[in-house]
Amino acid sequence: MKTQSKLYFYLSISAILLAIIAVWSLSTGVYNFNGASPYKVLWEVVKGNENISPSDTYVIWDVRAARIVMAILIGSMLAVSGTGLQGLFKNPLATGDLIGLTSGATLLAAIAIVLGGHFKQYLPEVVQFSLVGISAFIGAFLSMMLVYRISTSGGKTNVVMMLLTGVAITAIGFSITGFLIYISKDEQLRDLTFWNLGSLAAATWTKNIVLVIVLIISYIVLIPKGKALNAMMLGEKDAQHLGINVEKLKKEIIIVVALMVGTSVAFSGTIGFVGLIVPYILRLLFKSDYTFILPLSAVCGSILLLTGDTFSRSIVEPSELPIGILTALMGGPIFIAILIKFKKSL
Amino acid sequence: MKKIILVASILLAVASCKKAESAKQENTAETNASQTPKTNNKIVTLNGGITEIVSALGHEKEIVGTDVTSTYPETLKATAKDLGHVRSMTIEPIMAVNPTLILASDKDINPELLGKIKSSGIKTEIFKQEYSVEGTKKLIEQVAKAIGNTDYQKLNDKIDADLKQVQPIAKKPKVLFIYARGNMLMVSGTKTPMDALIGLAGGQNAVTEFEDFKPLTPEAVVKANPDVLFFFSSGLQGAGGNEGALKMPGVSQTNAGKNKKIIAMDGGLVSGFGPRLGEAAVGLNKLLIENTK
């Protein structure tokens, strides 16, 4: 098979799998549609049948469908941002959470939650509404800049430096979040805990629209960069010789990744390791060919997060397990596997 | 080969989940059947005090779901579904009990859940809860109106009658409320239910420097120098009983520690600020009198 048609083949297979999981997820939940099948109810809602009870409409459309779509969008963006970063840093350990991006985003989001009330009134209304989201993006962007500046010299990124910078940012984030926990009220405290473990429970269609816009912009920039990232693996000088504007490529990836991680954190809290697990598995299957794994990670990230989220909201009902717990549980062992594999080159 | 195994194992995992899922749905159907309502209203109450008010007004049977703080009356356990803690609750389990009315307090509900509840289209009343006698009476009146019952005066009268039994204590004892859960120890400052109740029971809160709850520090305990330590029964038990409480940092330096004055009351009764407010105040008043002789 030609590379291109092979890619389309795998993309279609994963898309079908994603669709199957979405169908399964749609039927999962504690609400009972008076014995009717959720699919039928959804179909009636889509058709605009007004005889469906408002509660049924609400649960199937605004609760379950919105949440499924959000899991698909965020899973996809987290995985793609992980793959993009790994290409940029030429290292399988580079992901938003390990190099401190997520932590930076979470920290500024936490500050906005606890202290936002004090300065909210001085801000324009548009900003007030999305204060937490904007703060998360700024947090992700600043961390990204910091990691990149500290760990890169002469066009080469030192992996150990990169991870240690991530550790430092995470430590700073942790301590300041700790301080915020200390000064926060009981109810803010619980919100922060929830925030730190991630959840898709607050999914709405408005948020999904914002996510779709961010996703489209980011993918238009990032997905065609497969060839350039492949060339980057040869080293920056060689890539330059192949006609790639390395500096521009780096800047674009940094901004797009910060945008995706920041927005995801803003809407779902910290969901770690998706950006590590997905590219890792894809690399096992297809080697490090970014023209392949960039588009595939977009679909496989959705598969992973949607599966995880469906479990998280069904195994301890009526409550739910924060999704971050599940992804970290899966990601930890893979992190160790990568460490062992790359023991010598670190 | 590797790829085939991977795809196969994923499909297998998905298939097995589906099976588990269908089994679960049958379960849900059963629970729903056993909860057939006896009246028109199907109420979800998301606050212990509000749950007590609804029950005391004679509408206990209409409650189909409650939060974790709704521990009284105990008979509710059999008829209403426990939906968990309002801070980690999600909307679908609430919708699953098919409520016609949701009652909650503004204090503890998480903003995201509140947003979801509001957009669900189910009639919802969010009450402002004030920790005072007047606030409680107002809450009772508002809840009664929300559920269509005008016969609430008797509840307010009972609170007044109970409160009359509170004996004045000449030298107001300094009471330190310690909120113990696992290893986390918090003390209650002003503007908390405990602060208000201690006042009603004839004592004074040992901590007046801050509002809400703050972590306990040994120095702060010594400085506050309480005459009595006050716990939730469950919290005291979790902290290792009286022995455990006396070993808490700083406690042995205080009057309460020296004289081993430790009291505990049921958490729901103390913090509910519902129809049993008078009862709670009288209970605490008695304990304070016994422990300050």
XYZ file of C-alpha atoms in Angstrom:
639
model
C 0.000 0.000 0.000
C 1.151 3.538 -0.686
C 1.916 5.569 2.394
C -0.923 7.981 1.712
C -3.597 5.330 1.226
C -2.223 3.424 4.219
C -2.745 6.539 6.332
C -6.328 6.918 5.099
C -6.935 3.236 5.832
C -5.798 3.532 9.451
C -7.569 6.851 9.865
C -10.845 5.291 8.726
C -10.378 2.272 11.013
C -9.762 4.529 14.036
C -12.652 6.782 13.090
C -14.982 3.761 12.950
C -13.686 2.593 16.334
C -14.260 6.087 17.739
C -17.812 6.043 16.393
C -18.477 2.652 18.022
C -17.180 3.930 21.372
C -19.289 7.087 21.045
C -22.374 4.946 20.466
C -21.536 2.842 23.521
C -20.894 5.982 25.575
C -24.251 7.429 24.545
C -26.051 4.455 26.063
C -24.015 4.603 29.283
C -25.417 6.459 32.260
C -27.755 6.241 35.223
C -30.667 8.089 33.635
C -33.464 5.885 32.352
C -35.404 7.205 29.340
C -38.655 5.595 30.489
C -37.529 2.376 28.886
C -36.870 3.954 25.474
C -33.480 3.496 23.865
C -31.161 6.504 24.146
C -30.469 6.315 20.405
C -34.117 6.629 19.575
C -34.497 9.548 21.963
C -31.489 11.278 20.408
C -32.896 10.691 16.924
C -36.229 12.208 17.938
C -34.430 15.199 19.477
C -32.379 15.707 16.315
C -35.540 15.451 14.195
C -37.054 18.170 16.364
C -39.893 16.037 17.755
C -41.538 18.187 20.426
C -43.280 15.327 22.195
C -40.084 14.166 23.873
C -40.046 15.104 27.556
C -37.753 18.054 28.335
C -35.809 15.931 30.810
C -35.075 13.269 28.210
C -34.010 15.919 25.708
C -31.811 17.574 28.276
C -30.028 14.408 29.390
C -29.384 13.022 25.935
C -28.451 16.300 24.247
C -27.062 18.728 26.822
C -25.553 16.194 29.195
C -24.437 13.073 27.373
C -23.940 14.225 23.782
C -22.240 17.457 24.872
C -19.914 15.511 27.139
C -19.060 12.940 24.476
C -18.210 15.685 22.008
C -16.078 17.442 24.604
C -14.167 14.231 25.371
C -13.528 13.753 21.647
C -12.305 17.333 21.174
C -10.117 17.550 24.278
C -8.688 14.035 23.876
C -7.750 14.854 20.325
C -6.104 18.157 21.187
C -4.142 16.773 24.130
C -2.792 13.897 22.045
C -1.872 16.103 19.096
C -0.182 18.654 21.342
C 1.851 15.811 22.889
C 2.855 14.499 19.461
C 3.740 17.991 18.251
C 5.903 18.706 21.297
C 7.695 15.380 20.956
C 8.517 16.242 17.376
C 9.713 19.694 18.361
C 11.865 18.489 21.243
C 12.831 15.316 19.381
C 11.970 13.354 22.474
C 9.192 10.947 23.453
C 9.041 12.333 26.997
C 7.995 15.818 25.975
C 4.330 16.267 26.828
C 2.377 19.170 28.166
C 2.097 17.740 31.668
C 5.667 16.486 32.054
C 7.344 19.716 31.016
C 5.123 21.811 33.260
C 2.677 23.261 30.723
C -0.394 21.781 32.321
C 0.846 22.793 35.735
C 1.377 26.372 34.579
C -2.086 26.464 33.065
C -3.644 24.938 36.179
C -1.851 27.394 38.445
C -3.122 30.490 36.685
C -6.572 28.946 36.416
C -6.517 28.272 40.168
C -5.472 31.850 40.854
C -8.393 33.008 38.727
C -10.786 30.750 40.675
C -9.709 31.832 44.139
C -8.691 35.445 43.616
C -10.741 36.243 40.508
C -13.557 37.642 42.618
C -11.342 40.493 43.824
C -10.444 41.982 40.458
C -13.178 40.668 38.194
C -15.216 43.843 38.360
C -12.406 45.910 36.793
C -12.300 43.770 33.667
C -14.439 44.020 30.528
C -17.389 41.627 30.505
C -16.063 39.346 27.751
C -12.911 38.755 29.775
C -14.851 38.185 33.007
C -16.762 35.347 31.402
C -13.650 33.579 30.169
C -11.223 34.688 32.876
C -10.294 31.148 33.906
C -9.766 30.066 30.291
C -7.616 33.049 29.386
C -5.541 32.613 32.538
C -4.984 28.938 31.682
C -3.725 29.853 28.217
C -1.359 32.479 29.599
C -0.101 29.957 32.158
C 0.557 27.338 29.491
C 2.241 29.862 27.222
C 4.560 31.257 29.918
C 5.589 27.765 31.029
C 6.238 26.781 27.430
C 8.483 29.813 26.895
C 10.319 29.142 30.141
C 10.950 25.477 29.377
C 12.085 26.242 25.869
C 14.439 29.075 26.885
C 16.013 27.123 29.717
C 16.442 23.774 28.019
C 17.496 24.869 24.538
C 20.906 26.257 23.699
C 22.461 26.487 20.269
C 19.358 24.978 18.712
C 19.680 21.804 20.742
C 17.278 20.832 23.461
C 18.699 19.152 26.499
C 16.143 16.542 27.567
C 17.209 16.353 31.181
C 17.069 20.135 31.444
C 13.651 20.112 29.859
C 12.206 17.571 32.259
C 13.851 19.229 35.252
C 12.426 22.592 34.237
C 9.077 20.815 34.108
C 9.678 19.502 37.636
C 10.551 23.011 38.816
C 7.474 24.591 37.243
C 5.295 21.830 38.662
C 6.842 22.377 42.107
C 6.229 26.127 41.959
C 2.706 25.506 40.719
C 2.109 22.996 43.483
C 3.336 25.307 46.225
C 1.312 28.289 45.059
C -1.751 26.099 44.602
C -1.063 24.871 48.132
C -1.084 28.455 49.364
C -4.327 29.092 47.508
C -5.798 26.009 49.153
C -4.766 27.414 52.514
C -6.478 30.760 51.979
C -9.480 29.409 50.083
C -12.880 28.777 51.564
C -14.157 25.263 52.035
C -16.162 25.299 48.828
C -13.355 26.804 46.725
C -11.112 24.127 48.188
C -13.307 21.408 46.827
C -13.433 23.100 43.433
C -9.637 23.188 43.370
C -9.335 19.503 44.205
C -11.759 18.679 41.473
C -9.864 20.954 39.106
C -6.579 19.240 39.842
C -7.930 15.834 38.893
C -9.832 16.846 35.798
C -13.435 16.271 34.773
C -15.619 16.633 31.731
C -18.800 16.987 33.801
C -19.172 20.673 32.994
C -19.399 20.117 29.237
C -21.745 22.459 27.384
C -22.298 23.156 23.698
C -20.966 26.700 24.098
C -17.672 25.325 25.386
C -17.633 22.776 22.591
C -17.964 25.524 20.002
C -14.964 27.335 21.490
C -13.019 24.055 21.492
C -13.919 23.344 17.859
C -12.668 26.772 16.815
C -9.386 26.309 18.705
C -9.042 22.804 17.275
C -9.579 23.863 13.678
C -7.124 26.763 13.889
C -4.513 24.585 15.612
C -4.862 21.672 13.205
C -4.645 23.867 10.124
C -1.279 25.009 11.456
C -0.008 21.774 12.981
C -1.246 18.739 11.026
C 0.578 19.605 7.745
C 3.823 19.912 9.724
C 4.483 16.139 9.618
C 7.188 16.340 6.964
C 8.904 19.256 8.687
C 8.905 17.361 11.994
C 10.330 14.290 10.264
C 13.111 16.474 8.915
C 13.675 17.909 12.412
C 14.562 14.411 13.608
C 17.704 14.618 11.477
C 18.792 17.644 13.450
C 18.007 21.290 13.061
C 20.870 22.030 10.666
C 19.868 19.288 8.284
C 16.286 20.392 8.469
C 17.407 23.908 7.605
C 19.262 22.545 4.575
C 16.088 20.789 3.473
C 14.471 24.203 3.235
C 12.590 24.262 6.516
C 12.348 27.517 8.427
C 13.192 25.947 11.779
C 12.687 29.024 13.940
C 9.273 29.728 12.450
C 8.283 26.072 12.854
C 9.254 26.126 16.531
C 7.332 29.319 17.228
C 4.227 28.024 15.507
C 4.249 24.743 17.385
C 4.854 26.450 20.732
C 1.950 28.867 20.296
C -0.459 26.259 18.958
C 0.360 23.749 21.695
C 0.002 26.367 24.426
C -3.350 27.342 22.915
C -4.612 23.755 22.855
C -3.340 22.749 26.308
C -4.471 26.032 27.851
C -7.994 25.790 26.457
C -8.312 22.128 27.421
C -7.167 22.796 30.980
C -9.537 25.738 31.211
C -12.560 23.611 30.367
C -11.706 20.255 31.905
C -9.015 20.798 34.532
C -5.835 18.747 34.529
C -6.116 15.576 32.496
C -2.600 14.224 32.387
C -0.711 11.764 30.237
C -3.010 11.672 27.181
C -0.242 13.392 25.225
C 2.188 10.686 26.343
C 0.123 7.523 25.946
C -1.249 8.119 22.458
C 1.954 9.018 20.593
C 3.766 6.226 22.445
C 1.382 3.560 21.178
C 1.324 5.052 17.691
C 5.097 5.130 17.574
C 5.191 1.452 18.541
C 2.935 0.723 15.583
C 4.192 3.114 12.918
C 7.702 4.237 13.937
C 8.344 7.962 14.324
C 6.783 9.083 11.052
C 5.030 12.344 11.896
C 3.091 12.499 8.631
C 1.410 9.387 10.046
C 1.231 9.838 13.780
C 0.169 13.507 13.816
C -3.181 12.921 12.062
C -3.656 9.523 13.700
C -3.066 10.884 17.191
C -5.893 13.350 16.535
C -8.346 10.451 16.322
C -6.688 8.097 18.812
C -6.559 10.786 21.505
C -10.323 11.051 21.196
C -10.665 7.273 21.470
C -8.584 7.191 24.644
C -10.270 10.072 26.438
C -13.805 9.102 25.451
C -13.254 5.531 26.639
C -11.686 6.767 29.871
C -14.446 9.284 30.501
C -17.214 6.794 29.883
C -15.633 4.497 32.468
C -15.046 7.362 34.888
C -18.712 8.323 34.904
C -20.055 4.786 35.113
C -17.912 2.801 37.562
C -18.725 4.630 40.805
C -22.211 5.950 40.036
C -24.075 7.996 41.128
C -20.795 9.848 41.640
C -17.886 9.820 39.208
C -14.179 9.222 39.287
C -12.097 12.217 38.186
C -10.789 11.311 34.733
C -7.263 12.497 35.590
C -6.943 9.552 37.973
C -7.586 7.076 35.156
C -5.284 8.679 32.588
C -2.466 8.991 35.118
C -2.938 5.344 36.037
C -2.463 4.383 32.385
C 0.269 6.929 31.717
C 2.535 6.107 34.673
C 3.581 2.650 33.434
C 4.100 3.945 29.899
C 6.313 6.722 31.245
C 8.435 4.099 33.007
C 8.524 1.975 29.832
C 9.833 4.945 27.836
C 12.429 5.696 30.509
C 13.716 2.125 30.407
C 13.819 2.086 26.626
C 15.705 5.353 26.387
C 17.851 4.764 29.462
C 21.089 5.263 27.611
C 20.184 8.275 25.544
C 18.830 10.461 28.366
C 0.517 -9.249 13.933
C 1.045 -6.746 16.709
C -1.539 -4.451 15.170
C -4.123 -7.193 14.843
C -3.693 -8.183 18.489
C -4.031 -4.580 19.570
C -7.207 -3.996 17.557
C -8.660 -7.305 18.744
C -7.968 -6.557 22.380
C -9.555 -3.123 22.130
C -12.685 -4.575 20.536
C -12.822 -7.242 23.226
C -12.544 -4.622 25.953
C -15.352 -2.586 24.396
C -17.587 -5.648 24.049
C -17.103 -6.715 27.662
C -17.942 -3.229 28.891
C -21.181 -3.271 26.952
C -22.220 -6.419 28.740
C -21.462 -4.915 32.147
C -23.373 -1.853 31.089
C -26.577 -3.634 30.152
C -26.504 -5.454 33.492
C -26.204 -2.121 35.250
C -29.126 -0.633 33.375
C -31.360 -3.437 34.559
C -30.328 -2.565 38.096
C -31.228 1.056 37.611
C -34.608 0.096 36.291
C -35.269 -1.920 39.430
C -34.328 0.905 41.794
C -36.546 3.284 39.904
C -39.487 0.918 40.217
C -39.128 0.610 43.993
C -39.236 4.394 44.322
C -42.679 4.954 42.902
C -43.762 8.269 44.378
C -46.869 8.544 46.534
C -47.600 12.186 45.816
C -47.277 14.611 42.935
C -44.008 16.271 43.896
C -40.734 14.464 43.415
C -38.207 16.476 45.329
C -34.421 16.385 45.339
C -32.988 18.177 48.379
C -29.296 19.024 48.317
C -28.771 20.281 51.861
C -29.231 18.606 55.246
C -31.189 21.494 56.773
C -33.558 21.762 53.812
C -34.114 17.997 53.828
C -35.108 18.228 57.500
C -37.516 21.080 56.820
C -39.242 19.227 53.976
C -39.538 16.113 56.144
C -40.742 18.007 59.216
C -43.478 19.588 57.099
C -44.710 16.065 56.377
C -43.383 15.703 52.854
C -40.711 13.104 53.541
C -42.304 10.613 51.151
C -41.935 13.080 48.274
C -38.147 13.238 48.586
C -36.587 11.045 45.909
C -32.955 12.096 46.206
C -30.708 13.827 48.748
C -27.095 14.804 49.238
C -24.655 13.266 51.662
C -25.301 15.845 54.406
C -28.971 14.827 54.602
C -28.637 12.318 57.420
C -31.900 13.071 59.209
C -34.537 11.615 59.343
C -32.833 8.274 59.014
C -35.873 6.681 57.384
C -34.985 8.641 54.240
C -32.152 6.240 53.582
C -34.649 3.617 52.495
C -36.733 5.830 50.218
C -34.430 8.479 48.739
C -31.331 7.952 46.643
C -28.094 9.296 48.080
C -26.603 11.385 45.276
C -23.276 12.015 46.993
C -21.595 15.305 47.848
C -22.859 18.465 46.151
C -19.328 19.432 45.253
C -18.653 16.301 43.202
C -22.203 15.544 42.117
C -23.048 15.503 38.426
C -26.356 16.269 36.763
C -27.274 12.892 35.287
C -27.824 11.009 38.583
C -30.106 13.874 39.642
C -32.071 13.616 36.401
C -32.172 9.842 36.842
C -34.527 10.122 39.833
C -36.873 12.237 37.679
C -37.365 15.133 40.094
C -40.020 17.797 39.604
C -38.413 20.136 42.114
C -34.821 20.654 43.236
C -34.108 22.460 46.514
C -30.595 23.556 47.406
C -28.720 26.144 49.413
C -26.427 28.721 47.812
C -23.580 27.880 50.181
C -22.373 24.502 49.095
C -23.484 23.780 45.548
C -20.716 23.848 42.942
C -21.185 26.483 40.244
C -20.928 24.048 37.352
C -23.621 21.767 38.755
C -25.780 24.799 39.466
C -25.433 25.888 35.839
C -26.445 22.436 34.656
C -29.417 22.289 37.048
C -30.630 25.687 35.901
C -30.455 24.714 32.242
C -32.174 21.368 32.875
C -35.548 23.094 32.985
C -36.518 21.426 36.263
C -38.083 23.781 38.782
C -35.300 24.744 41.128
C -35.173 26.879 44.265
C -31.830 27.990 45.622
C -32.122 29.334 49.155
C -29.809 31.702 50.921
C -28.920 30.077 54.206
C -28.068 32.281 57.169
C -26.809 30.697 60.345
C -29.125 32.396 62.821
C -32.544 31.852 64.385
C -34.104 34.433 62.097
C -32.330 32.962 59.065
C -33.582 29.478 59.907
C -37.164 30.688 60.338
C -36.963 32.485 57.015
C -35.580 29.367 55.369
C -38.407 27.267 56.790
C -40.942 29.742 55.447
C -39.333 29.793 51.992
C -38.992 26.017 51.732
C -42.603 25.577 52.861
C -43.777 27.948 50.145
C -41.669 26.183 47.533
C -43.313 22.847 48.259
C -46.783 24.340 48.622
C -47.291 23.940 52.361
C -48.423 26.909 54.431
C -48.482 25.099 57.753
C -44.935 25.991 58.787
C -45.565 28.203 61.815
C -45.550 25.200 64.154
C -41.913 24.483 63.218
C -40.881 28.047 64.006
C -42.832 27.960 67.265
C -41.047 24.768 68.261
C -37.651 26.391 67.685
C -38.692 29.292 69.968
C -40.039 26.918 72.602
C -36.833 24.866 72.546
C -34.626 27.929 72.726
C -36.445 29.077 75.885
C -35.009 26.019 77.621
C -31.442 27.218 77.084
C -30.017 28.069 80.518
C -27.854 31.175 80.717
C -24.253 30.440 81.666
C -22.784 33.118 83.911
C -19.199 32.867 82.714
C -19.436 32.118 78.999
C -17.088 29.176 78.277
C -14.716 29.537 75.347
C -15.530 26.732 72.922
C -13.189 25.586 70.176
C -14.872 23.634 67.420
C -12.502 21.214 65.697
C -13.552 19.774 62.365
C -11.642 16.516 62.133
C -11.658 14.379 59.059
C -8.810 11.941 58.649
C -5.579 13.799 59.254
C -7.069 17.137 58.380
C -7.949 19.266 61.376
C -9.741 22.538 60.905
C -11.054 24.979 63.482
C -14.116 27.062 62.913
C -13.896 30.830 62.914
C -16.769 33.268 62.725
C -19.646 33.089 60.216
C -19.854 29.312 60.538
C -22.825 27.263 61.762
C -20.791 26.220 64.806
C -19.961 29.809 65.710
C -23.653 30.678 65.615
C -24.722 27.606 67.568
C -22.093 28.110 70.271
C -23.475 31.633 70.738
C -27.067 30.381 70.949
C -26.051 27.763 73.520
C -24.574 30.360 75.852
C -20.899 29.888 75.038
C -18.422 31.935 73.029
C -16.350 30.863 70.042
C -12.696 30.619 71.054
C -11.642 31.756 67.577
C -12.726 35.195 66.395
C -9.731 36.275 64.303
C -10.928 34.785 61.013
C -14.020 33.681 59.145
C -14.837 30.151 57.998
C -12.571 27.204 58.672
C -8.789 27.265 58.880
C -6.259 24.517 59.522
C -5.446 24.004 63.188
C -2.027 25.075 64.408
C -0.672 24.272 67.900
C 0.140 27.906 68.623
C -3.304 29.040 67.604
C -4.856 26.457 69.914
C -2.711 27.546 72.849
C -3.453 31.198 72.141
C -7.189 30.592 71.869
C -7.043 28.678 75.178
C -10.535 27.139 74.972
C -12.399 25.849 78.021
C -14.120 23.139 76.000
C -13.261 21.284 72.794
C -16.244 20.598 70.576
C -16.364 17.914 67.827
C -18.794 16.171 65.520
C -19.355 12.690 66.985
C -18.061 11.096 63.778
C -15.063 13.416 63.732
C -14.127 12.693 67.336
C -14.394 8.988 66.711
C -12.173 9.315 63.642
C -9.621 11.332 65.609
C -9.264 8.523 68.146
C -11.860 9.555 70.735
C -11.080 11.670 73.802
C -7.599 10.174 74.078
C -6.817 11.165 70.505
C -8.215 14.653 70.979
C -6.050 15.253 74.061
C -2.974 14.276 72.085
C -3.656 16.850 69.367
C -0.858 19.423 69.142
C -1.224 22.235 71.648
C -4.369 20.867 73.289
C -2.673 19.778 76.524
C -1.635 23.408 77.176
C -5.207 24.690 77.148
C -7.827 24.766 79.902
C -9.870 22.240 77.937
C -6.897 19.890 77.703
C -5.909 20.265 81.354
C -9.462 19.589 82.548
C -10.214 17.028 79.818
C -13.327 18.860 78.683
C -14.243 17.343 75.356
C -17.753 17.222 73.959
C -19.228 15.856 70.749
C -22.576 16.100 68.985
C -24.126 14.705 65.830
C -22.854 16.643 62.786
C -26.215 16.854 61.053
C -27.912 18.190 64.190
C -25.221 20.785 64.848
C -24.715 22.164 61.348
C -28.137 21.693 59.783
C -29.777 24.933 60.955
C -33.163 23.453 60.231
C -36.191 22.674 62.418
C -33.978 21.045 65.059
C -32.001 24.235 65.676
C -33.564 24.757 69.114
C -32.947 21.130 69.999
C -29.291 21.458 68.967
C -28.833 24.633 71.037
C -30.401 23.044 74.120
C -28.229 19.932 73.685
C -25.045 21.963 73.424
C -26.151 24.206 76.306
C -26.539 21.157 78.563
C -23.133 19.803 77.589
C -21.513 23.181 78.218
C -23.113 23.488 81.652
C -22.004 19.972 82.615
C -18.477 20.686 81.455
C -17.965 24.059 83.078
C -18.983 23.192 86.587
